[in-house]
PDB file of C-alpha atoms in Angstrom:
ATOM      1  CA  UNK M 241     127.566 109.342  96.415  1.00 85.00           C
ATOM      2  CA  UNK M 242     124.876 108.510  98.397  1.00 91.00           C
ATOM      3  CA  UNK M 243     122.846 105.289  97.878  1.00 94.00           C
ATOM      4  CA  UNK M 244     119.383 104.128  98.632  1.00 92.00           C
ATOM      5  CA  UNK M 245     118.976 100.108  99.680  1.00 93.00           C
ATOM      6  CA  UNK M 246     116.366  98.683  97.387  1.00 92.00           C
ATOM      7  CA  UNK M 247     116.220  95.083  98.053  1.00 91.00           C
ATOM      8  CA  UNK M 248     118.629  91.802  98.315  1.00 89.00           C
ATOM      9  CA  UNK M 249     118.346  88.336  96.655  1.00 88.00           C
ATOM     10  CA  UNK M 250     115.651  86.993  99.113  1.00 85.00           C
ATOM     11  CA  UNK M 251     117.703  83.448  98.903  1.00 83.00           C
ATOM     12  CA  UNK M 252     121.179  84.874  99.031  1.00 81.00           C
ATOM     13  CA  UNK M 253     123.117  82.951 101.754  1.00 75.00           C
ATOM     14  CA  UNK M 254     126.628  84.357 103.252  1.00 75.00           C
ATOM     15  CA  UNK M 255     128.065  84.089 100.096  1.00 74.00           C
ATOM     16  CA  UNK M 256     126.465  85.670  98.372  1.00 75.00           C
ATOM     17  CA  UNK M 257     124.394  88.804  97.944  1.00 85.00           C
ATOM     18  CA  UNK M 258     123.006  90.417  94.493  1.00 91.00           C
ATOM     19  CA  UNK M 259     121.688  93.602  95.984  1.00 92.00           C
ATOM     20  CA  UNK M 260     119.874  96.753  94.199  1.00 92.00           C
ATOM     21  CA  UNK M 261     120.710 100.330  94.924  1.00 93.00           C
ATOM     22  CA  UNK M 262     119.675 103.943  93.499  1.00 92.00           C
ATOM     23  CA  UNK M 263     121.910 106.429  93.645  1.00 92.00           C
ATOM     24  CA  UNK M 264     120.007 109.274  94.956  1.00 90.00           C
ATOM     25  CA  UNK M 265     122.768 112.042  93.689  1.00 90.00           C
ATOM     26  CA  UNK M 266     122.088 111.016  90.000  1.00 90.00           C
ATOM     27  CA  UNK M 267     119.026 108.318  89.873  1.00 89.00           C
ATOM     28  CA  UNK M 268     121.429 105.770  88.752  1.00 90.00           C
ATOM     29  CA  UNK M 269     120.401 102.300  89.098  1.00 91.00           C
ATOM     30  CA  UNK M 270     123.288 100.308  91.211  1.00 93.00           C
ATOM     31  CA  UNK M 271     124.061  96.920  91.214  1.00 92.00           C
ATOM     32  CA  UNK M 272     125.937  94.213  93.173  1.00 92.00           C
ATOM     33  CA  UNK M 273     125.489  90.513  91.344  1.00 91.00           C
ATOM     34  CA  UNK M 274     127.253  87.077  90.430  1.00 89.00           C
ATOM     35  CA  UNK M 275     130.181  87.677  88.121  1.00 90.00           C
ATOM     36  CA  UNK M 276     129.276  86.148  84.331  1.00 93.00           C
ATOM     37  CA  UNK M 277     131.052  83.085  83.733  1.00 93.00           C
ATOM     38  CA  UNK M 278     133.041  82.671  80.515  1.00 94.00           C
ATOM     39  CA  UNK M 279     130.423  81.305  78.492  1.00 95.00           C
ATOM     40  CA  UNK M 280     127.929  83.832  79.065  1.00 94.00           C
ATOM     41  CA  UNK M 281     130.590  86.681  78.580  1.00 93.00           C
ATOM     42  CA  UNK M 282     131.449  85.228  74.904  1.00 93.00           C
ATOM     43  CA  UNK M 283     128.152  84.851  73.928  1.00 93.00           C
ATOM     44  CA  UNK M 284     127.363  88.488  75.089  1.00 92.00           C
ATOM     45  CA  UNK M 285     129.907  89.593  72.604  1.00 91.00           C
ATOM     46  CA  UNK M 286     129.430  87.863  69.904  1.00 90.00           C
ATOM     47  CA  UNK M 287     125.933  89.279  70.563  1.00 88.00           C
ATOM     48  CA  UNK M 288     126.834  92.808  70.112  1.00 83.00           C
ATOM     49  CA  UNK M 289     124.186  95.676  70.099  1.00 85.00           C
ATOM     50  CA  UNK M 290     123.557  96.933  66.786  1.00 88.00           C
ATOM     51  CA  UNK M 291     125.833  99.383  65.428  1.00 89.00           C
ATOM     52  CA  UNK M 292     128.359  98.683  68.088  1.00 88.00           C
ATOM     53  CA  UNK M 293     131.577  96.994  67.653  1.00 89.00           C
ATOM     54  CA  UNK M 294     131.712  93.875  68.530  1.00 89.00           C
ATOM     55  CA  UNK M 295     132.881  92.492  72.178  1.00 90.00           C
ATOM     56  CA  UNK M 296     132.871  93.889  75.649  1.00 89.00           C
ATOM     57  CA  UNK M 297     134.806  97.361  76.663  1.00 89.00           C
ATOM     58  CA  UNK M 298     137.253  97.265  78.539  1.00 89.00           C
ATOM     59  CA  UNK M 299     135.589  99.458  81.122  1.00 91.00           C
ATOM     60  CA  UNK M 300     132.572  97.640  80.836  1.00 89.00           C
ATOM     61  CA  UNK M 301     131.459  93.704  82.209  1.00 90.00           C
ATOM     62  CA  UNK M 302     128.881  91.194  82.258  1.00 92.00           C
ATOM     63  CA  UNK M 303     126.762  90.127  85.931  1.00 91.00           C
ATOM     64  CA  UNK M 304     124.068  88.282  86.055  1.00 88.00           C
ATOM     65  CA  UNK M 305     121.097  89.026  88.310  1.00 89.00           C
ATOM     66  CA  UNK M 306     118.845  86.511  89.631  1.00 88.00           C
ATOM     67  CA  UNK M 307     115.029  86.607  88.250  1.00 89.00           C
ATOM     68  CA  UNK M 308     114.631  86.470  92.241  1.00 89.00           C
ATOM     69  CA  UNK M 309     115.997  89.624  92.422  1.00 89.00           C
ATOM     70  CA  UNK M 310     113.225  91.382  89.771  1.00 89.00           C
ATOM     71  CA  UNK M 311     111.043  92.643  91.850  1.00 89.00           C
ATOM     72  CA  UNK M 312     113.857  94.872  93.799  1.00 89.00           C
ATOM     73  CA  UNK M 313     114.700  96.213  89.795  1.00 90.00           C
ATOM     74  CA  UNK M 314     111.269  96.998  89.282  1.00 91.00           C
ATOM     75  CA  UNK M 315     111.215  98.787  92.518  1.00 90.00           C
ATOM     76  CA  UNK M 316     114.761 100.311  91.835  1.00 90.00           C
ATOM     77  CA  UNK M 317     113.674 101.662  88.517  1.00 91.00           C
ATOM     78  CA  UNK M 318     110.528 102.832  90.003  1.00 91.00           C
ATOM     79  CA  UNK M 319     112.649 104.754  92.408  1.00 88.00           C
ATOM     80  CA  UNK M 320     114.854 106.363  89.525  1.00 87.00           C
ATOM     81  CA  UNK M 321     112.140 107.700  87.717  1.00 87.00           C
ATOM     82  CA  UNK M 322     110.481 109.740  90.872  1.00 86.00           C
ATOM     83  CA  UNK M 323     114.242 111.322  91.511  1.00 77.00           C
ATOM     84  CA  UNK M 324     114.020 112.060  87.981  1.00 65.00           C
ATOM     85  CA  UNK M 325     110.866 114.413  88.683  1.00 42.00           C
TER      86      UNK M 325
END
């Protein structure tokens, strides 16, 4: 795997960093970002896509990424879509 550096939270201290990445192998959209707390991860399953079952898989979680940290998605799904080319 070899990944491209999009961008880091631009207020992310030492501990912390949401950071975006594209894999350049596969045009995958990587990210590193704050674990969801408990609250957000129930409400994400009880808000289940539909047609899905209900709840989180097990090979599956919840982050959340900063609004600060937009921009670098943008940029990281602009980034996907030219390897996809």
């Amino acid at each position: 795997m070899r990944l491209r550096f999009i961008g880091i939270d631009p207020e992310t201290g030492r501990d912390g960093s949401p950071t975006a990445w594209v894999d350049v192998d596969n045009a995958d959209i990587v990210i590193q970002s704050y674990t969801a707390d408990e609250a957000t991860r129930v409400e994400c399953a009880k808000n289940t896509a539909p047609g899905h079952a209900q709840g989180i898989p097990d090979h599956e979680t919840v982050i959340r990424i900063p609004a600060r940290l937009a921009q670098m998605l943008r940029e990281a799904c602009d980034a996907a879509e030219r390897a996809q080319l």
